[in-house]
């Protein structure tokens, strides 16, 4: 069971947000129950040692299952329609406006309408308000979370900007998409130095706004929060405050947090180009809730996104670096960071982080990949529950789970000992499968997701460890 965490300090977010989210809190009453001693649900444990492993041939899978080659994406038509709604002009408009403010440093002007962090706050608020006006049944709510922090010897105000689409299913949890909108120049405490922050992180904010616009046109199953975080560049003060002040205080059932930070360029400092991959970071160990989320999103993208691969990288972030997803994972919530495959550090936190470095095709692909991930979690059917694995004799084991209403099939994902990702995986259209392959010497864990009639894969279950 993925249990919500508890509060640590008083609530400071708007009372309106607390009242509005009351129905979401019912999510905390759900439980997952392991069915048999041969299958053990787990959140974290010591990573197992790596042993030799060979990929299965198609005829080695269960007879009632369909083997799925990892390199054979099959985007469903409904999701393809959603992904095609990403508009390049809108993405570049957001980046152009934000970089045109010259700086978004936390110590820059709060009142200048054309420069500084205050103008950036107003722009993002305006975009979210515009989304609200055109959203499905006006169901997109816009709120703010104000907080103060100490920096450079002074008390600094910060504001997180929040858009919310309420889910239709009680107990489906909350999916959070976040991107920080502040920027940093070469002078860490200088609020006046030129700091355009095109890739870091106007690219992530642009994608966040565009994804919010698209997802606001349809009511999701799970509640979705879109958050533009302030003060990430100064020890992620905005996301830390939000997690402590609200998420923990309200015991929100955050089932996933996806952080969009530096996602706009396919070119590295040496001219290397990688426009077909995007990296994903998640905290160790290999069985952490964040790593399980990363594995599931990696597989979902492999099935639904034909032109971009999510590459899992062990560890919470690059060495010596950080971003807002860590504020969630450190508090016990599953969280991942999306970041371009070959970043250029020479164009970060300085005057060179300009819009000319943003690559149009890559930014669109990155946005579509994150939109596909969010759509699977928010629109897809809930994960199968009451999973059990039992010996049935003759060296066979039967994997059984509770049927998910509306499911047209299920994806059973397997992880070999020491494996970072799920591979192989197979599809089955019943809620049970008997196979001699469910053995700990072959697979250390498994997870299951339901697929709806359109082909959309929903969130994966908690990963279950296979006992001897």
XYZ file of C-alpha atoms in Angstrom:
468
model
C 0.000 0.000 0.000
C 1.233 3.477 -0.827
C 0.423 5.282 2.381
C 0.072 9.079 2.611
C 2.474 10.872 4.899
C 1.654 13.059 7.866
C 1.986 16.755 8.583
C 4.994 18.531 10.046
C 4.074 22.204 10.176
C 1.016 24.486 10.014
C -0.881 25.083 6.784
C -0.262 28.394 5.032
C -1.968 27.850 1.645
C -5.357 29.381 0.932
C -8.282 27.969 2.881
C -10.177 27.775 -0.395
C -7.772 25.171 -1.701
C -8.236 23.040 1.410
C -12.026 23.076 1.090
C -11.948 22.417 -2.634
C -9.720 19.399 -2.210
C -11.788 17.746 0.510
C -13.076 15.039 -1.798
C -9.542 14.124 -2.779
C -8.697 13.217 0.781
C -11.020 10.232 0.563
C -8.275 8.616 -1.477
C -6.427 7.866 1.718
C -8.921 5.158 2.683
C -7.857 2.696 -0.034
C -5.653 -0.275 0.695
C -3.734 -2.860 -1.297
C -3.604 -6.372 0.148
C -1.032 -8.996 -0.912
C -2.682 -12.256 -1.832
C -0.075 -14.940 -1.159
C 3.347 -15.347 0.410
C 4.964 -15.909 -2.992
C 4.278 -12.281 -3.934
C 5.376 -9.452 -1.666
C 4.391 -5.799 -2.266
C 7.206 -3.438 -1.424
C 8.096 0.213 -1.534
C 11.828 0.080 -0.822
C 14.429 -2.520 -0.050
C 18.108 -3.217 -0.587
C 18.745 -3.530 -4.333
C 19.403 -7.177 -5.249
C 22.704 -8.205 -6.809
C 22.863 -8.307 -10.585
C 22.928 -11.766 -12.151
C 23.033 -12.973 -15.742
C 19.776 -12.712 -17.669
C 18.673 -13.535 -21.205
C 15.645 -11.954 -22.919
C 12.833 -14.422 -23.486
C 11.917 -15.641 -26.925
C 8.210 -15.207 -27.877
C 7.512 -18.925 -27.431
C 8.774 -18.773 -23.835
C 5.941 -16.512 -22.637
C 2.712 -17.877 -21.149
C 0.625 -19.528 -23.853
C -2.334 -17.222 -23.191
C -0.226 -14.046 -23.390
C 0.940 -11.844 -26.247
C 4.624 -10.932 -26.096
C 5.279 -7.221 -26.714
C 8.593 -6.195 -28.284
C 9.962 -3.116 -26.509
C 10.821 -1.468 -29.818
C 7.281 -1.734 -31.181
C 5.332 1.350 -30.018
C 1.590 1.248 -30.549
C 0.043 4.646 -29.781
C -3.736 4.457 -29.532
C -5.795 6.807 -31.690
C -7.335 8.719 -28.752
C -3.934 9.479 -27.220
C -2.470 10.352 -30.615
C -5.199 12.950 -31.007
C -4.269 14.446 -27.636
C -0.540 14.529 -28.444
C -1.201 16.219 -31.790
C -2.760 19.158 -29.947
C 0.671 20.353 -28.769
C 1.296 23.637 -30.605
C 4.844 24.810 -31.232
C 3.833 28.468 -31.583
C 2.311 28.469 -28.102
C 5.413 26.879 -26.584
C 7.699 29.470 -28.139
C 5.382 32.323 -27.208
C 5.662 31.394 -23.532
C 9.450 31.103 -23.723
C 9.740 34.386 -25.611
C 7.680 36.294 -23.050
C 9.477 34.803 -20.041
C 12.968 35.393 -21.435
C 11.928 38.902 -22.473
C 11.534 39.783 -18.784
C 15.375 39.721 -18.626
C 15.459 38.008 -15.249
C 13.167 36.010 -12.996
C 15.528 35.996 -10.021
C 13.803 35.819 -6.645
C 15.320 39.197 -5.694
C 14.265 40.933 -8.924
C 11.376 43.376 -9.103
C 7.979 42.352 -7.823
C 6.186 45.371 -9.292
C 7.748 46.125 -12.666
C 5.201 45.016 -15.319
C 7.866 44.227 -17.910
C 10.817 42.876 -15.947
C 11.496 40.511 -13.065
C 9.852 37.814 -11.013
C 6.652 39.764 -10.391
C 5.983 40.103 -14.109
C 6.707 36.378 -14.559
C 4.211 35.517 -11.821
C 1.573 37.679 -13.492
C 2.196 36.072 -16.873
C 1.833 32.503 -15.627
C -1.251 33.474 -13.608
C -2.740 35.050 -16.716
C -2.139 31.900 -18.744
C -3.729 29.692 -16.094
C -6.726 32.041 -15.852
C -7.124 31.887 -19.625
C -7.085 28.089 -19.441
C -9.755 28.192 -16.744
C -12.075 30.274 -18.936
C -11.946 27.753 -21.788
C -11.724 24.551 -19.749
C -14.229 21.704 -19.715
C -17.267 22.973 -17.793
C -15.002 25.667 -16.279
C -13.493 22.919 -14.129
C -9.909 24.224 -14.150
C -9.328 26.032 -10.859
C -6.520 28.551 -10.337
C -5.020 29.199 -6.905
C -1.843 30.515 -5.360
C 0.368 29.385 -2.517
C 2.257 32.251 -0.879
C 5.245 31.650 1.383
C 8.232 33.540 2.771
C 11.849 32.466 3.059
C 15.181 33.885 4.134
C 17.716 34.578 1.401
C 20.678 36.936 1.051
C 20.059 38.329 4.521
C 16.458 39.313 3.885
C 12.956 37.930 4.026
C 11.735 37.158 0.514
C 8.129 36.513 -0.590
C 7.452 33.653 -2.974
C 4.370 32.504 -4.856
C 3.589 29.088 -6.301
C 0.906 29.182 -9.010
C -1.470 26.224 -9.088
C -3.968 24.943 -11.617
C -6.207 22.016 -10.697
C -8.403 19.622 -12.649
C -10.568 17.652 -10.229
C -10.703 13.929 -10.924
C -13.947 12.073 -11.542
C -13.058 9.027 -9.440
C -12.904 9.239 -5.660
C -9.742 7.558 -4.436
C -7.862 7.844 -7.730
C -5.184 10.004 -6.137
C -3.416 13.157 -7.280
C -0.977 13.558 -10.168
C 1.316 16.585 -9.885
C 3.114 18.219 -12.809
C 5.575 20.916 -11.827
C 8.083 23.316 -13.370
C 9.947 26.199 -11.730
C 9.570 29.660 -13.258
C 12.387 31.539 -11.518
C 15.811 31.977 -13.118
C 19.374 32.515 -11.927
C 22.344 34.458 -13.306
C 26.060 34.249 -12.545
C 25.577 36.372 -9.419
C 23.797 34.016 -7.011
C 22.389 36.873 -4.913
C 22.137 39.469 -7.694
C 18.522 40.148 -8.633
C 19.452 42.606 -11.371
C 21.894 40.629 -13.512
C 20.614 39.426 -16.900
C 19.221 35.903 -16.459
C 16.895 35.005 -19.372
C 16.534 31.330 -18.343
C 15.169 30.116 -21.681
C 15.944 26.439 -21.241
C 16.298 26.618 -17.451
C 13.410 26.746 -17.099
C 11.128 28.657 -19.422
C 11.091 25.454 -21.507
C 9.562 23.481 -18.638
C 7.056 26.234 -17.819
C 6.003 26.477 -21.468
C 5.390 22.717 -21.578
C 3.516 22.860 -18.260
C 1.160 25.568 -19.536
C 0.602 23.792 -22.847
C -0.086 20.443 -21.169
C -2.493 22.147 -18.752
C -4.322 23.761 -21.682
C -4.743 20.441 -23.464
C -5.689 18.382 -20.414
C -8.191 21.010 -19.246
C -10.469 20.040 -22.153
C -11.360 16.687 -20.634
C -12.121 15.658 -17.080
C -9.490 13.230 -15.784
C -10.083 10.160 -13.649
C -7.387 11.220 -11.159
C -7.047 14.775 -9.914
C -4.251 16.675 -11.684
C -2.344 19.628 -10.245
C -0.211 21.861 -12.460
C 2.239 23.880 -10.364
C 4.623 26.625 -11.441
C 7.085 26.648 -8.556
C 8.883 29.737 -7.330
C 12.379 29.811 -5.812
C 13.689 26.505 -7.142
C 17.060 28.058 -7.868
C 17.554 28.832 -4.170
C 17.394 25.364 -2.605
C 13.924 24.682 -4.099
C 12.215 26.776 -1.434
C 8.899 26.879 -3.311
C 8.384 23.138 -3.679
C 9.657 22.424 -0.158
C 7.128 24.905 1.235
C 4.316 23.462 -0.853
C 4.997 19.877 0.228
C 5.268 20.838 3.891
C 2.474 23.418 4.009
C -0.120 21.604 1.995
C 0.596 18.121 0.658
C 1.721 16.685 3.981
C -0.720 18.768 5.975
C -3.692 17.472 3.991
C -2.355 13.909 3.594
C -2.907 14.127 -0.151
C -2.549 10.830 -1.954
C 0.065 11.978 -4.468
C 0.516 8.969 -6.730
C 3.027 10.698 -9.007
C 4.966 13.941 -9.282
C 6.552 14.737 -12.648
C 9.050 17.589 -12.736
C 9.788 19.404 -16.018
C 13.169 21.102 -15.813
C 15.465 21.867 -18.804
C 13.636 20.063 -21.603
C 14.098 22.313 -24.644
C 17.352 21.450 -26.418
C 18.781 18.424 -28.170
C 22.315 19.826 -28.471
C 25.184 19.349 -26.039
C 28.223 21.606 -25.471
C 30.352 19.687 -27.980
C 27.721 19.833 -30.713
C 26.408 16.357 -29.933
C 22.750 15.994 -30.919
C 20.237 13.641 -29.328
C 16.672 14.438 -30.365
C 15.159 11.018 -29.659
C 15.738 10.577 -25.929
C 14.854 12.343 -22.716
C 16.400 11.449 -19.367
C 14.449 10.644 -16.223
C 15.893 10.783 -12.708
C 14.432 9.095 -9.624
C 15.886 8.540 -6.154
C 17.550 5.314 -5.089
C 17.238 2.508 -4.114
C 16.139 0.562 -7.152
C 12.884 -0.451 -5.429
C 11.939 3.060 -4.236
C 8.465 4.328 -5.039
C 10.002 6.957 -7.299
C 12.004 4.348 -9.220
C 8.881 2.209 -9.598
C 7.079 5.244 -11.055
C 10.003 5.844 -13.412
C 9.920 2.227 -14.599
C 6.221 2.434 -15.307
C 6.536 5.698 -17.260
C 9.458 4.280 -19.210
C 7.322 1.365 -20.338
C 4.262 3.557 -21.041
C 6.358 5.795 -23.288
C 7.789 2.751 -25.040
C 4.237 1.750 -25.986
C 2.653 5.145 -26.654
C 5.364 7.532 -27.898
C 6.975 6.410 -31.163
C 9.553 9.212 -31.517
C 10.991 9.659 -28.014
C 12.501 7.252 -25.501
C 12.599 7.847 -21.758
C 16.044 6.843 -20.521
C 16.167 5.983 -16.830
C 19.234 7.266 -14.986
C 19.968 5.905 -11.472
C 19.992 8.577 -8.784
C 17.880 11.527 -7.760
C 19.609 14.010 -10.070
C 22.936 14.845 -11.682
C 25.794 14.949 -9.185
C 25.681 18.109 -7.104
C 22.408 19.292 -8.681
C 18.786 19.295 -7.600
C 15.258 20.175 -8.665
C 11.704 20.247 -7.327
C 10.959 16.518 -7.644
C 13.343 15.901 -4.738
C 11.092 17.906 -2.410
C 8.414 15.280 -3.020
C 10.541 12.129 -2.981
C 12.302 13.224 0.205
C 8.874 13.462 1.827
C 7.969 9.932 0.689
C 6.030 10.670 -2.502
C 6.914 9.066 -5.864
C 8.534 11.721 -8.043
C 10.664 11.905 -11.188
C 12.499 14.551 -13.174
C 12.371 14.940 -16.954
C 15.489 16.568 -18.448
C 16.925 16.675 -21.958
C 19.351 13.945 -22.982
C 22.450 16.106 -23.640
C 22.285 19.339 -21.658
C 24.768 22.165 -22.152
C 26.046 23.469 -18.774
C 27.767 26.392 -20.538
C 24.305 27.815 -21.253
C 22.920 27.554 -17.734
C 22.687 30.290 -15.077
C 24.168 32.902 -17.386
C 23.338 35.289 -20.234
C 23.752 32.522 -22.854
C 20.560 30.699 -21.809
C 18.575 32.326 -24.605
C 15.721 31.267 -26.845
C 17.966 30.592 -29.844
C 19.229 27.455 -28.073
C 15.726 25.963 -27.915
C 15.173 23.310 -30.579
C 11.614 23.293 -31.857
C 11.269 19.628 -32.796
C 12.837 18.430 -29.571
C 10.703 20.686 -27.365
C 7.533 19.418 -29.036
C 8.601 15.786 -28.650
C 9.542 16.303 -25.017
C 6.207 17.982 -24.309
C 4.320 15.179 -26.046
C 6.216 12.531 -24.078
C 5.356 14.181 -20.769
C 1.762 14.711 -21.908
C 1.499 11.005 -22.778
C 2.848 10.072 -19.344
C 0.429 12.416 -17.587
C -2.486 11.190 -19.706
C -1.812 7.569 -18.810
C -1.755 8.389 -15.110
C -4.728 10.762 -15.180
C -7.034 9.259 -17.818
C -5.986 5.614 -17.752
C -7.819 2.958 -15.756
C -6.768 2.444 -12.167
C -4.052 -0.058 -11.367
C -5.079 -3.656 -10.611
C -5.356 -4.511 -6.918
C -5.450 -7.586 -4.707
C -2.646 -9.218 -6.663
C -1.565 -12.702 -5.653
C 0.760 -15.413 -6.943
C 0.238 -18.990 -5.859
C 1.758 -22.375 -6.597
C -0.606 -24.616 -8.560
C 1.652 -27.665 -8.925
C 3.909 -29.002 -11.621
C 6.283 -26.065 -11.249
C 3.558 -23.628 -12.277
C 2.414 -20.462 -10.538
C -0.818 -18.592 -11.142
C -0.834 -14.797 -11.057
C -4.289 -13.433 -10.217
C -5.626 -9.911 -9.636
C -8.928 -8.158 -9.190
C -10.622 -7.259 -12.473
C -10.555 -3.533 -13.297
C -13.946 -2.357 -14.640
C -13.638 -1.260 -18.255
C -10.345 -3.051 -18.856
C -9.929 -4.632 -22.282
C -6.617 -6.171 -21.289
C -3.650 -5.971 -18.937
C 0.087 -5.427 -19.243
C 2.215 -7.648 -17.006
C 5.671 -6.131 -16.642
C 8.592 -8.184 -15.347
C 11.917 -7.030 -13.926
C 14.996 -9.268 -13.931
C 17.308 -9.309 -10.898
C 19.242 -6.042 -10.812
C 17.224 -4.640 -13.736
C 16.577 -0.904 -13.922
C 13.553 -1.179 -16.231
C 10.713 -3.606 -16.911
C 11.739 -5.987 -19.660
C 10.154 -8.181 -20.865
C 6.438 -7.502 -20.609
C 3.386 -9.137 -22.120
C -0.295 -8.464 -22.664
C -3.189 -10.630 -21.566
C -6.952 -10.078 -21.767
C -7.938 -11.948 -18.608
C -7.139 -11.187 -14.981
C -5.056 -14.295 -14.382
C -2.157 -16.086 -15.984
C -0.431 -19.398 -15.224
C 3.254 -19.779 -16.050
C 6.383 -21.556 -14.922
C 8.382 -18.344 -15.459
C 7.248 -16.574 -12.274
C 10.421 -17.498 -10.377
C 12.769 -15.331 -8.346
C 15.854 -16.576 -10.201
C 14.379 -15.190 -13.425
C 12.413 -12.130 -12.256
C 12.832 -10.177 -9.051
C 9.589 -8.198 -9.374
C 6.471 -7.539 -11.396
C 3.797 -4.885 -11.836
C 0.458 -4.846 -13.678
C -1.449 -2.106 -15.514
C -4.913 -2.128 -17.075
C -5.534 -1.118 -20.682
C -8.800 0.503 -21.759
C -10.776 -0.068 -24.955
C -8.843 2.647 -26.801
C -5.531 1.010 -25.930
C -4.411 3.542 -23.317
C -2.289 1.968 -20.570
C -3.070 3.215 -17.088
C -0.735 3.534 -14.089
C 1.130 0.441 -12.996
C 0.466 -1.232 -9.679
C 2.946 -1.156 -6.874
C 5.814 -3.469 -7.759
C 5.572 -6.924 -6.181
C 8.641 -8.930 -5.308
C 8.586 -12.595 -6.309
C 9.601 -14.945 -3.531
C 11.493 -18.200 -4.065
